[in-house]
mmCIF file of N, CA, C and O in Angstrom:
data_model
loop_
_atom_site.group_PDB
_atom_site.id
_atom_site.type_symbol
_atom_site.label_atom_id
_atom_site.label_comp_id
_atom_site.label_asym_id
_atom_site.label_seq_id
_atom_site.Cartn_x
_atom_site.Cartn_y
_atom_site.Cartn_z
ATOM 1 N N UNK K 1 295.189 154.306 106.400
ATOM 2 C CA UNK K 1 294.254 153.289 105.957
ATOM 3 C C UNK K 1 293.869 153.558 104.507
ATOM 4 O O UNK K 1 293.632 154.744 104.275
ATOM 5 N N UNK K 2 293.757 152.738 103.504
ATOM 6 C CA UNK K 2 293.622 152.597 102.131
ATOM 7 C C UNK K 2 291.762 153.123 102.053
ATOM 8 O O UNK K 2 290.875 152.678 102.782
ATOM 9 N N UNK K 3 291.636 153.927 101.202
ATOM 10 C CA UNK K 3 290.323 154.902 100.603
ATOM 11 C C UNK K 3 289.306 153.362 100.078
ATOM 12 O O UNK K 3 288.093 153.333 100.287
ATOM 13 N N UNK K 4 290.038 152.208 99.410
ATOM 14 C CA UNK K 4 289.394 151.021 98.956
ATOM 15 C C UNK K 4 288.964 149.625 100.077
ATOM 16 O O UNK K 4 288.377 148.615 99.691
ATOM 17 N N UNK K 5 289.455 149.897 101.619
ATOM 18 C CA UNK K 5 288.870 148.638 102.546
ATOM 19 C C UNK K 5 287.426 148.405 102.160
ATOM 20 O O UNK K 5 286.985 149.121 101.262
ATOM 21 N N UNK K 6 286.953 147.873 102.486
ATOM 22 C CA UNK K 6 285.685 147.206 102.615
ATOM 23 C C UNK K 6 285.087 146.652 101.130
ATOM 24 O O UNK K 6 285.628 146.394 100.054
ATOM 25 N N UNK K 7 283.564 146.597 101.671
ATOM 26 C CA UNK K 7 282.680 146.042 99.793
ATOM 27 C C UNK K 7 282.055 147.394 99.505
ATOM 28 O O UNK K 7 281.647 148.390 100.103
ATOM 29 N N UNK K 8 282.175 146.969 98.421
ATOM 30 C CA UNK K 8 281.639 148.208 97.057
ATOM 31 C C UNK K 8 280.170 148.350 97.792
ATOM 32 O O UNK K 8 279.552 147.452 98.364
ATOM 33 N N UNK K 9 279.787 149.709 97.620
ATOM 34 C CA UNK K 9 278.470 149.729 98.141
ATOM 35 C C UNK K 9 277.735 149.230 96.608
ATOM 36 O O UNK K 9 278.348 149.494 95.574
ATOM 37 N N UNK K 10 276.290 148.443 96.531
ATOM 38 C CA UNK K 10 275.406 148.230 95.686
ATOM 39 C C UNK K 10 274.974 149.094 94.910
ATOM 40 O O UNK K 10 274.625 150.212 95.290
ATOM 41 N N UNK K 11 274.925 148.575 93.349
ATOM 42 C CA UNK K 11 274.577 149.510 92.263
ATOM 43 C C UNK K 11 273.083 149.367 92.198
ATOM 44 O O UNK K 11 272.446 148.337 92.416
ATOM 45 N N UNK K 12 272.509 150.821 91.791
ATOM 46 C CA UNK K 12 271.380 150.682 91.683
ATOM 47 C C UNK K 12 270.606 149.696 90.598
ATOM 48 O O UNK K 12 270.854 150.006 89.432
ATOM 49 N N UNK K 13 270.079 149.027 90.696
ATOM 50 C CA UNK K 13 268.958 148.124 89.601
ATOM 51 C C UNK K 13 269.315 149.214 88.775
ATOM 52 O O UNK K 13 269.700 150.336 89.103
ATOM 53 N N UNK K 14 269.034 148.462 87.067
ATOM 54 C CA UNK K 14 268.950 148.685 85.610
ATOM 55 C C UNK K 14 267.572 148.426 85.518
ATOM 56 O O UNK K 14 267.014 147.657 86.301
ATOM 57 N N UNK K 15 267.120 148.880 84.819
ATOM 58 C CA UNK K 15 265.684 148.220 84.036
ATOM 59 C C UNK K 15 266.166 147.853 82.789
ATOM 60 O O UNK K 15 266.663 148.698 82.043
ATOM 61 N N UNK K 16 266.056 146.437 82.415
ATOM 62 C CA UNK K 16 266.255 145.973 80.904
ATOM 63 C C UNK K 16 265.085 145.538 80.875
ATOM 64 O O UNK K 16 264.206 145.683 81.724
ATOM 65 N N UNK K 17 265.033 144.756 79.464
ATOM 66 C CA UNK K 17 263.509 144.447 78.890
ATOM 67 C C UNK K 17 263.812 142.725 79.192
ATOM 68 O O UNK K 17 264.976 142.372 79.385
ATOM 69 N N UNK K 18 263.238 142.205 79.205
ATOM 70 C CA UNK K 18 262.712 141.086 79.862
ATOM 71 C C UNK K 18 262.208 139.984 78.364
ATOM 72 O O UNK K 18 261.416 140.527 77.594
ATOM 73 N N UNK K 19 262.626 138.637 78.029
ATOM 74 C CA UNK K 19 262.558 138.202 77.013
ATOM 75 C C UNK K 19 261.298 137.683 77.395
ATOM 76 O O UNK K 19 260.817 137.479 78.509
ATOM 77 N N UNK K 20 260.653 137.429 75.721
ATOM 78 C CA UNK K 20 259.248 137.198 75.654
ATOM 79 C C UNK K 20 258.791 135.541 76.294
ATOM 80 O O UNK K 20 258.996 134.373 75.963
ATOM 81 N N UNK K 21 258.162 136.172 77.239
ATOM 82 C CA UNK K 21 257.661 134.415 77.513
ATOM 83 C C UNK K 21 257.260 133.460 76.307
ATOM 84 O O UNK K 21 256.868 133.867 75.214
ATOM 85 N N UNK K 22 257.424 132.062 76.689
ATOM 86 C CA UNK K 22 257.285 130.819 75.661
ATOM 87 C C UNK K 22 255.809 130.535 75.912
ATOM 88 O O UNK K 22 255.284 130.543 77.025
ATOM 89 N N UNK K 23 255.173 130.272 74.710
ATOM 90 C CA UNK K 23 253.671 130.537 74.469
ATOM 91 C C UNK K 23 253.486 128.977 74.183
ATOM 92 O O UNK K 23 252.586 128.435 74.824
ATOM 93 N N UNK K 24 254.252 128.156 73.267
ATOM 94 C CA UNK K 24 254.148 126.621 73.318
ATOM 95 C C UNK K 24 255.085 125.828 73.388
ATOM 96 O O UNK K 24 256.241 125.938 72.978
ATOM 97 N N UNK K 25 254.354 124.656 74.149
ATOM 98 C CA UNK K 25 255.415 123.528 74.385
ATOM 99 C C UNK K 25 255.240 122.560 73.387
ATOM 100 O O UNK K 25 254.131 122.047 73.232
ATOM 101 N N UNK K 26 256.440 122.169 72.516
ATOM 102 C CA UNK K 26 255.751 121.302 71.517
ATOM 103 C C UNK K 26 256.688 120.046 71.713
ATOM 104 O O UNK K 26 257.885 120.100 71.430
ATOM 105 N N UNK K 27 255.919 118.615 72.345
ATOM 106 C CA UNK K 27 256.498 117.375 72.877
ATOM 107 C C UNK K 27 256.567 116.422 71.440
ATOM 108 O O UNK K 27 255.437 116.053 71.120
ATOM 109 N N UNK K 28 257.557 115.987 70.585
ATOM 110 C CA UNK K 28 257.524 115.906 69.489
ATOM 111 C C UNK K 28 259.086 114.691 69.431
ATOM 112 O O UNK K 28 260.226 114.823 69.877
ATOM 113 N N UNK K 29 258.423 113.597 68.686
ATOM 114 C CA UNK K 29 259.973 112.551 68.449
ATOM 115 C C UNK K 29 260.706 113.039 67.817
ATOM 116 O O UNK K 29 260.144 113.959 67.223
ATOM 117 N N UNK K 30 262.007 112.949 67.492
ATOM 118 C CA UNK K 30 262.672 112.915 66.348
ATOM 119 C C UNK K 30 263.999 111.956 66.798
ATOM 120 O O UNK K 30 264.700 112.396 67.709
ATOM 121 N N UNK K 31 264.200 111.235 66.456
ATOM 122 C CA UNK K 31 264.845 110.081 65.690
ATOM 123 C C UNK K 31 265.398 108.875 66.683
ATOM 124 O O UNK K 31 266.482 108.294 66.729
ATOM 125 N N UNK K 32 263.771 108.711 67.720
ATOM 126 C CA UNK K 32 263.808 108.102 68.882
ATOM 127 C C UNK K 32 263.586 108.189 70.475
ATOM 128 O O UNK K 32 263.349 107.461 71.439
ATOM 129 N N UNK K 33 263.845 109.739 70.096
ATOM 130 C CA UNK K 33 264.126 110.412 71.280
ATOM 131 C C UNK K 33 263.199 111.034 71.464
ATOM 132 O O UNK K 33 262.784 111.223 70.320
ATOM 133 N N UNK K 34 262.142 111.807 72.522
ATOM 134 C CA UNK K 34 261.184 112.547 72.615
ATOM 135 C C UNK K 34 261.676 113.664 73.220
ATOM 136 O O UNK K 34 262.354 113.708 74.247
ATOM 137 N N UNK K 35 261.262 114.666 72.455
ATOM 138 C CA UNK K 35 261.675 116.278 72.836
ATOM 139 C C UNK K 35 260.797 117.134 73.010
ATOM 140 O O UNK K 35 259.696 117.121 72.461
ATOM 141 N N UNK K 36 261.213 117.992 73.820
ATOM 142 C CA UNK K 36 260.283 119.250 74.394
ATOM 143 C C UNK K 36 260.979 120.607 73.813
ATOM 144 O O UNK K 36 262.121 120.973 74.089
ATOM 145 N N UNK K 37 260.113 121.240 73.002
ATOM 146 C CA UNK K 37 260.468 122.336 72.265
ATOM 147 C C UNK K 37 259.684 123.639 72.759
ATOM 148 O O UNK K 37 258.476 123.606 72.995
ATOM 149 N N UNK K 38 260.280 124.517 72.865
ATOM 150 C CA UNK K 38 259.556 125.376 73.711
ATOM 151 C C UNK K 38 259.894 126.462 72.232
ATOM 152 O O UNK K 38 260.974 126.506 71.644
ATOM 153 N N UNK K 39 258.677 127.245 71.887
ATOM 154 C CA UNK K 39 258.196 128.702 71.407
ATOM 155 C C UNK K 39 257.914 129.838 71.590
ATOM 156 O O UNK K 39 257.418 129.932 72.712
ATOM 157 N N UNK K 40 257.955 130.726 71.121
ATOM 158 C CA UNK K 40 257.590 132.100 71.417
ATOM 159 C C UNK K 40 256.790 132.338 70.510
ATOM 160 O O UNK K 40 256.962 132.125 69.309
ATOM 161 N N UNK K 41 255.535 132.958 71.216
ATOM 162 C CA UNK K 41 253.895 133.176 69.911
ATOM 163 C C UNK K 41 254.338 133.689 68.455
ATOM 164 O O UNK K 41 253.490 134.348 67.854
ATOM 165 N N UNK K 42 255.378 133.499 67.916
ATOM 166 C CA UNK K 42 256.105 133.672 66.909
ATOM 167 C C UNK K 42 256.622 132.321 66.012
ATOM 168 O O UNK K 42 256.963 132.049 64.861
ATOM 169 N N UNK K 43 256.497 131.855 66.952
ATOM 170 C CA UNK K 43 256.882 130.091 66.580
ATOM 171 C C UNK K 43 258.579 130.318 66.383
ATOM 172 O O UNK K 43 259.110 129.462 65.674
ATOM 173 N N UNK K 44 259.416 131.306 66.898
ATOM 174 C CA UNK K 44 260.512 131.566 67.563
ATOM 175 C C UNK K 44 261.010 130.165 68.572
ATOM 176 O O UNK K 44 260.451 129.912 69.639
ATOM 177 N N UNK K 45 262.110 129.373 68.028
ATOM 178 C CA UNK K 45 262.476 128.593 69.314
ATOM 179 C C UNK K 45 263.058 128.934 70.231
ATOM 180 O O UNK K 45 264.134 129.442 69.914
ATOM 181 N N UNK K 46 262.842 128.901 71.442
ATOM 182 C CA UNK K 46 263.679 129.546 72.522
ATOM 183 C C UNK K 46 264.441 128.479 73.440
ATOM 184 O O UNK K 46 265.306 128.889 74.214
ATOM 185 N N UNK K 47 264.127 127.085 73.368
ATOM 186 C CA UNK K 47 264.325 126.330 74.072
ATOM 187 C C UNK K 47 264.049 124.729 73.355
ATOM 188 O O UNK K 47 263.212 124.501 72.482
ATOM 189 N N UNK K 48 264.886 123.825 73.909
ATOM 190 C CA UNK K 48 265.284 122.521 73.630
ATOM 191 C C UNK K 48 265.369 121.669 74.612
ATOM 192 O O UNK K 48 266.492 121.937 75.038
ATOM 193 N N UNK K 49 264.897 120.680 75.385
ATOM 194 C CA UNK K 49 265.013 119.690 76.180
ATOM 195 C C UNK K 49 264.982 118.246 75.950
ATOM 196 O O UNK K 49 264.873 117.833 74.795
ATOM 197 N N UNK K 50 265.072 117.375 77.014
ATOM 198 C CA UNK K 50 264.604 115.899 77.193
ATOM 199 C C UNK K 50 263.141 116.005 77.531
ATOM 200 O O UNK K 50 262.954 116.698 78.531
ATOM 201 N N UNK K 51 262.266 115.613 77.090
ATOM 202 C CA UNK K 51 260.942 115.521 77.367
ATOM 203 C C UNK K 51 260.398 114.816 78.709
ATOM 204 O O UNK K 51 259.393 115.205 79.303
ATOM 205 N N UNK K 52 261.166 113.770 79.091
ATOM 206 C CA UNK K 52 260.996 113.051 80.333
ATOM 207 C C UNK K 52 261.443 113.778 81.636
ATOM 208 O O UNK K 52 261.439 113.201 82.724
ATOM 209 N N UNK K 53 261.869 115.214 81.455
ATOM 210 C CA UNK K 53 262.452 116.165 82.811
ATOM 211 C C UNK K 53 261.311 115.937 83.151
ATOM 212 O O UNK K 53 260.493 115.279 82.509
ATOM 213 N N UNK K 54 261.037 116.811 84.893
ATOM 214 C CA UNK K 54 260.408 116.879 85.688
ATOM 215 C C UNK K 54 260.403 118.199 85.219
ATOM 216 O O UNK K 54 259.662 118.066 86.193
ATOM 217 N N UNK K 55 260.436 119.088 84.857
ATOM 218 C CA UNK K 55 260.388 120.545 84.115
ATOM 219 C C UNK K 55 259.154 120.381 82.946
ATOM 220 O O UNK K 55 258.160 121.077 82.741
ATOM 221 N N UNK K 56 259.584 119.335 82.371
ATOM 222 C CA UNK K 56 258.628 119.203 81.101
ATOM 223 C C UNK K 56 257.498 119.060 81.896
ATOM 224 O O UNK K 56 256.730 120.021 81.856
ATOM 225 N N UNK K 57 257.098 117.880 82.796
ATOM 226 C CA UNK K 57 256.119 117.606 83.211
ATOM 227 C C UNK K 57 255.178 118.702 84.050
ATOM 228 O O UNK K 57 253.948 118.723 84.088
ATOM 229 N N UNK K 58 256.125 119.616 84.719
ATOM 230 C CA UNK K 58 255.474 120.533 85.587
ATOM 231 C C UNK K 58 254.741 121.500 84.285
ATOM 232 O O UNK K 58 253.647 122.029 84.483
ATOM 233 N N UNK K 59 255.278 121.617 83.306
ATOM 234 C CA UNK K 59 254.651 122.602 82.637
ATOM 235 C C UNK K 59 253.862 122.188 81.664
ATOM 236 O O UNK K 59 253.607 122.987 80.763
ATOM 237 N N UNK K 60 253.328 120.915 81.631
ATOM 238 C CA UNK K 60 252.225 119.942 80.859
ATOM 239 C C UNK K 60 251.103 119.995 81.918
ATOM 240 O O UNK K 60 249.934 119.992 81.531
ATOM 241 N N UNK K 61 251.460 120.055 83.524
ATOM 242 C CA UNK K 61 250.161 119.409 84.425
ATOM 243 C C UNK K 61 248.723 120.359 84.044
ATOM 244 O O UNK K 61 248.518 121.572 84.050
ATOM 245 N N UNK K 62 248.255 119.712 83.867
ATOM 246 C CA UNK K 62 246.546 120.656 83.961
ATOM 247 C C UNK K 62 246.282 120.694 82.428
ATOM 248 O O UNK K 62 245.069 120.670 82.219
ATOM 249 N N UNK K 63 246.947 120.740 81.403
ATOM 250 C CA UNK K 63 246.919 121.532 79.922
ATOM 251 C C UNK K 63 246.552 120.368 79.054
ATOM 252 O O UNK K 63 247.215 119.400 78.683
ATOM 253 N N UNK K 64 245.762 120.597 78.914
ATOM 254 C CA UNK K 64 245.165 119.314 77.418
ATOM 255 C C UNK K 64 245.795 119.869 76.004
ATOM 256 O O UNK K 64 245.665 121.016 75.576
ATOM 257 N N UNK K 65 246.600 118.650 75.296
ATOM 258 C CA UNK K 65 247.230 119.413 74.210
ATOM 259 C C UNK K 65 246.559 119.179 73.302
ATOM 260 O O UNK K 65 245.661 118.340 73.376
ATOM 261 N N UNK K 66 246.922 120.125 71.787
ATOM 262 C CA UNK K 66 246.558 119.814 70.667
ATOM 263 C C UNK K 66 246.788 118.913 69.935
ATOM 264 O O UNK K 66 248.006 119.073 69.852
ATOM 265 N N UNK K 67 246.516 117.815 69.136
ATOM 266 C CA UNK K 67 247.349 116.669 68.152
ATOM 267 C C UNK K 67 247.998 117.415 67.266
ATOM 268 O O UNK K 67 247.506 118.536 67.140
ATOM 269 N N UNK K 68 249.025 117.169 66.540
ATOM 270 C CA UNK K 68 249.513 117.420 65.769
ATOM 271 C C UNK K 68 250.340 118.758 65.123
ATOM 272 O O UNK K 68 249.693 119.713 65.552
ATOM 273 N N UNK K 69 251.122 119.130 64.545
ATOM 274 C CA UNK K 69 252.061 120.696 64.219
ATOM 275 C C UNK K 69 252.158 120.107 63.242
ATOM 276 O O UNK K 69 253.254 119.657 62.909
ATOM 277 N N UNK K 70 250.638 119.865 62.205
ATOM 278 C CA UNK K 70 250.715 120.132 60.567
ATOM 279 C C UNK K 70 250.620 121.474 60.253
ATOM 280 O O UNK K 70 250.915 121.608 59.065
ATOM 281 N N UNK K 71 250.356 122.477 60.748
ATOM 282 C CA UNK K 71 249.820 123.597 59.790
ATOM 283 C C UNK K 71 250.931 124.161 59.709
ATOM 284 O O UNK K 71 251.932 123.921 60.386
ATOM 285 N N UNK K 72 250.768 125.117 58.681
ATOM 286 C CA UNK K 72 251.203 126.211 57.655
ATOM 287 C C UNK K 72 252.298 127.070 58.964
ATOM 288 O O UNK K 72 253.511 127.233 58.836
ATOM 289 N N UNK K 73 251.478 127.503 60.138
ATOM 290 C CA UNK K 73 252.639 128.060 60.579
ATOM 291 C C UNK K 73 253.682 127.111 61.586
ATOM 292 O O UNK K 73 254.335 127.539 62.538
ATOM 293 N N UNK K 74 253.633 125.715 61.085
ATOM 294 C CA UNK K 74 254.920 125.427 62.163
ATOM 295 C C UNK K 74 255.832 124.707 61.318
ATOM 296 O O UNK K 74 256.703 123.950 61.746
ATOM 297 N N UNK K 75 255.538 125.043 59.707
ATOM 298 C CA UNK K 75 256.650 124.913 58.713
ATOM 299 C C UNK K 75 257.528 125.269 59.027
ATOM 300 O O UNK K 75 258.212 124.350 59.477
ATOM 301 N N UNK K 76 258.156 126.497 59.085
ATOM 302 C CA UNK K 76 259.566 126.616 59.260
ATOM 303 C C UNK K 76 260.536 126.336 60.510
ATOM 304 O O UNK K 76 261.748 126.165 60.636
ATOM 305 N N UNK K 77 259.030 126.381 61.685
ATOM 306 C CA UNK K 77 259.816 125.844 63.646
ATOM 307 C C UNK K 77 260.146 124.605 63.226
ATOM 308 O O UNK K 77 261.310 124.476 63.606
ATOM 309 N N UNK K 78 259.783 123.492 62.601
ATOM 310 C CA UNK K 78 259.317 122.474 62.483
ATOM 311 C C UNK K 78 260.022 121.568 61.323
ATOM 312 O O UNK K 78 259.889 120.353 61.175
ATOM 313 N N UNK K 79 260.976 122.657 60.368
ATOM 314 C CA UNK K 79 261.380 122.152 59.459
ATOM 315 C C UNK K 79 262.332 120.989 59.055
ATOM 316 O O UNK K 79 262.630 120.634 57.914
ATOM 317 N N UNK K 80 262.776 120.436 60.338
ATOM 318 C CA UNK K 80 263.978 119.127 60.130
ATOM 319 C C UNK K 80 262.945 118.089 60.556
ATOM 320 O O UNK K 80 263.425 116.956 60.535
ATOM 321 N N UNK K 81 261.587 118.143 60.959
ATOM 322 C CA UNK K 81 261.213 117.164 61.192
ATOM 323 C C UNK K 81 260.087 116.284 60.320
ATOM 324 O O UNK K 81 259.412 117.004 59.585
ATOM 325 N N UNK K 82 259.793 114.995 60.271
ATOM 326 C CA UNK K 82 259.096 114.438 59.011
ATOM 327 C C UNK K 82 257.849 114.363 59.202
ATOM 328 O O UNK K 82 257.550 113.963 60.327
ATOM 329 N N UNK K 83 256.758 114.669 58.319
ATOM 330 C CA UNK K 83 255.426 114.903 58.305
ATOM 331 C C UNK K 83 254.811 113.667 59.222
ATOM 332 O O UNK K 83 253.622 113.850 59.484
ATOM 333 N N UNK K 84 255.344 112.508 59.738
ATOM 334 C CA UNK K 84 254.506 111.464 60.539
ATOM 335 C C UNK K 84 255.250 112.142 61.949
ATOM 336 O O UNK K 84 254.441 112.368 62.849
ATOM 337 N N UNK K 85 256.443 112.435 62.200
ATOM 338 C CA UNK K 85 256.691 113.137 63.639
ATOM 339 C C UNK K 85 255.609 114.511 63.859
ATOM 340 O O UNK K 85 254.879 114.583 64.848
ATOM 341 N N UNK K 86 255.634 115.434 62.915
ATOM 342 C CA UNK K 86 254.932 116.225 62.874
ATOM 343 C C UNK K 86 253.143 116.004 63.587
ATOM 344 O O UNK K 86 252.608 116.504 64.577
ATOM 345 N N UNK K 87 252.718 115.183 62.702
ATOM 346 C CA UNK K 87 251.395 114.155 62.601
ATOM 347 C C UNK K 87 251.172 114.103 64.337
ATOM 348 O O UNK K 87 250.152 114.361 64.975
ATOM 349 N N UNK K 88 252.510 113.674 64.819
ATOM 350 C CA UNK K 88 252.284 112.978 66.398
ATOM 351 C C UNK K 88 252.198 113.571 67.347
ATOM 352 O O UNK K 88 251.598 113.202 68.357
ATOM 353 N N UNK K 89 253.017 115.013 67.136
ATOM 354 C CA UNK K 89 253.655 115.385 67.975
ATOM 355 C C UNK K 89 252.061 116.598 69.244
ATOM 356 O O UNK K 89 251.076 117.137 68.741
ATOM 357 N N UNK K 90 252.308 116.613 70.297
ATOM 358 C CA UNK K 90 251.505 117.406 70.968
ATOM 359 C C UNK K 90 252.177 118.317 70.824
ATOM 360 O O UNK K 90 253.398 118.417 70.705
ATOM 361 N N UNK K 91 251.192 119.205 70.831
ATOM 362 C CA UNK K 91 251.149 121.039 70.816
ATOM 363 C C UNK K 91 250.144 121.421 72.124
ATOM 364 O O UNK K 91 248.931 121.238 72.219
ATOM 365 N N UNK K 92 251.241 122.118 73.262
ATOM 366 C CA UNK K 92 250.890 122.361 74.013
ATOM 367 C C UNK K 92 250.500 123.910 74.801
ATOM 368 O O UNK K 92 251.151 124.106 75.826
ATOM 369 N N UNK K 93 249.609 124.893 74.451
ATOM 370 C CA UNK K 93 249.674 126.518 74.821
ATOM 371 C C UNK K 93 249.768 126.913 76.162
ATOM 372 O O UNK K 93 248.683 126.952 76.741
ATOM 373 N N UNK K 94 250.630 127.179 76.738
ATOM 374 C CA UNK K 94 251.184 127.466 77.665
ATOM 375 C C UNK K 94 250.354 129.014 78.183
ATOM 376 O O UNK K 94 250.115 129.816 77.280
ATOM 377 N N UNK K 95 250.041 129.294 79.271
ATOM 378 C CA UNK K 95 249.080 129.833 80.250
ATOM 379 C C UNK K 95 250.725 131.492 80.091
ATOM 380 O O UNK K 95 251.915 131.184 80.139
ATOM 381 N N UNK K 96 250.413 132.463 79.982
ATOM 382 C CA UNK K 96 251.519 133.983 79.855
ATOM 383 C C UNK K 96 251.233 134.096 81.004
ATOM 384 O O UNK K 96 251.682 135.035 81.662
#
């Protein structure tokens, strides 16, 4: 009988580090379309969607957003988009 029959017994768990949760949701037009931009308290993008998911919505329920991603730090997250999208867009802080 062959030393290799059966399944591999299970490797023990690794511990890796775990990426930083997304701190805001920012629901924002650009060029018709409404998008859900997800951040890291860095203003790091980590994520891109359709705004109309059922994903988007689950993670809007309860959260009153902020108006607008004029300031100083969402210049560079923020940079393809035009100061009246900007103007519109909700800024939403997401619960860690």
């Amino acid at each position: 009988m062959s030393q290799t029959y059966g399944s591999e017994s299970p490797r023990a768990p690794r511990q890796t580090s775990h990426r930083k949760p997304a701190r805001y949701l920012v629901v924002i037009e650009s060029g018709g379309f409404i998008l859900a931009r997800l951040f890291l308290d860095t203003r790091e993008q980590v994520a891109e969607f359709d705004a109309a998911t059922e994903e988007a919505a689950q993670m809007m329920a309860g959260l009153s957003p902020t108006k607008g991603a004029e300031g100083p730090e969402w210049d560079k997250a923020l940079e393809g988009h035009s100061v009246a999208e900007r103007r519109a867009a909700d800024v939403y802080t997401l619960d860690v």
